[in-house]
Amino acid sequence: MVKVTYIAADGTETTVEGKTGDSVMHTAVSNDVDGIVGECGGAMMCATCHCYVDEAWTDKTGERQSEEDDMLEGAASEVKANSRLSCQIKLTPDLDGLVVHMPEDQF
Ligand code: FES
């Protein structure tokens, strides 16, 4: 199992355990974490899974793909350098302890 901590815009932290291979979005949705919606089910069609990867983890989660970039630029607000679609971050043992922050307007 891989632990992921989700930090809401108001500072509320929720730590859950996900399975290797599952996405950060799926892990949030299946554990009822507020702030990650995942409306399209991970098909890169909605950007309601927008998150900010904590600065300490950006090297491990890697770069966003160009399709991800396009969707974020077109549909998400307040895109930052560490913005990702959480449906595109798959859990690996290396990501155990991952911390992501949720945008303010994603409820
Ligand atoms: S769940 Fe729709 S883009 Fe990630």
XYZ file of C-alpha atoms and ligand atoms in Angstrom:
111
model
C 0.000 0.000 0.000
C 1.081 3.538 -0.741
C 0.162 6.414 1.600
C -1.034 9.649 0.040
C -1.820 12.843 1.932
C -4.321 15.244 0.386
C -4.269 18.801 1.726
C -7.360 20.918 1.062
C -7.145 24.654 0.396
C -8.253 25.292 4.010
C -5.352 23.184 5.317
C -7.358 20.066 6.178
C -5.153 17.004 5.702
C -6.443 13.555 4.829
C -4.072 10.610 4.575
C -5.260 7.427 2.904
C -3.685 4.275 1.543
C -3.841 3.441 -2.130
C -2.788 0.484 -4.235
C 0.227 0.430 -6.524
C -1.014 1.117 -10.047
C -4.063 3.102 -8.949
C -4.097 6.809 -9.706
C -3.949 9.604 -7.155
C -7.436 10.627 -8.408
C -8.918 7.126 -8.022
C -7.404 6.799 -4.556
C -9.017 10.098 -3.488
C -12.425 9.300 -4.977
C -12.569 5.793 -3.553
C -11.730 7.154 -0.089
C -14.245 10.052 -0.267
C -11.553 12.732 -0.138
C -13.176 16.114 -0.852
C -11.592 18.316 -3.490
C -10.787 15.709 -6.141
C -13.810 15.021 -8.309
C -12.565 12.937 -11.241
C -15.670 13.485 -13.338
C -14.353 11.793 -16.513
C -12.993 8.762 -14.692
C -9.396 9.455 -15.657
C -9.751 9.994 -19.409
C -8.061 13.434 -19.318
C -11.328 15.080 -20.354
C -12.367 17.148 -17.334
C -9.543 18.560 -15.158
C -11.716 18.115 -12.045
C -8.851 16.080 -10.625
C -6.437 19.037 -10.704
C -3.925 18.986 -7.854
C -0.644 20.634 -6.930
C 2.109 18.144 -6.197
C 3.962 19.154 -3.035
C 7.346 20.645 -3.964
C 9.143 17.819 -2.132
C 7.571 15.263 -4.511
C 7.701 16.861 -7.950
C 10.866 14.977 -8.954
C 9.255 11.634 -8.155
C 5.912 12.292 -9.825
C 7.646 13.484 -12.994
C 6.632 15.925 -15.708
C 3.113 16.324 -17.042
C 2.438 15.093 -20.591
C 1.462 17.500 -23.343
C -2.208 16.323 -23.414
C -2.315 16.920 -19.667
C -0.856 20.376 -20.175
C -3.525 21.204 -22.758
C -6.367 20.050 -20.509
C -5.043 21.989 -17.513
C -4.520 25.167 -19.517
C -7.985 24.883 -21.048
C -10.101 23.777 -18.111
C -8.408 24.350 -14.765
C -8.012 27.617 -12.936
C -4.790 28.749 -11.254
C -2.431 26.422 -13.082
C 1.014 26.413 -11.487
C 4.339 24.756 -12.320
C 3.460 21.858 -9.993
C -0.110 21.416 -11.332
C -1.016 17.878 -12.400
C -4.101 15.948 -13.349
C -4.145 13.514 -10.442
C -5.652 10.816 -12.688
C -2.337 10.766 -14.534
C -0.190 10.088 -11.462
C -0.037 6.346 -10.862
C 0.999 5.127 -7.434
C 4.298 3.293 -7.165
C 6.172 2.185 -4.026
C 8.459 5.197 -4.617
C 5.514 7.517 -4.043
C 4.766 6.200 -0.549
C 4.146 9.337 1.552
C 3.186 11.503 -1.434
C 1.613 14.862 -0.573
C -0.708 16.732 -2.941
C -2.593 19.984 -2.433
C -6.045 20.677 -3.805
C -7.085 23.908 -5.508
C -9.555 26.145 -3.711
C -12.304 26.017 -6.348
C -12.665 22.287 -6.940
C -15.683 21.238 -4.926
S -10.369 12.645 -13.937
Fe -10.882 13.843 -15.649
S -9.002 14.672 -16.243
Fe -8.503 13.527 -14.500
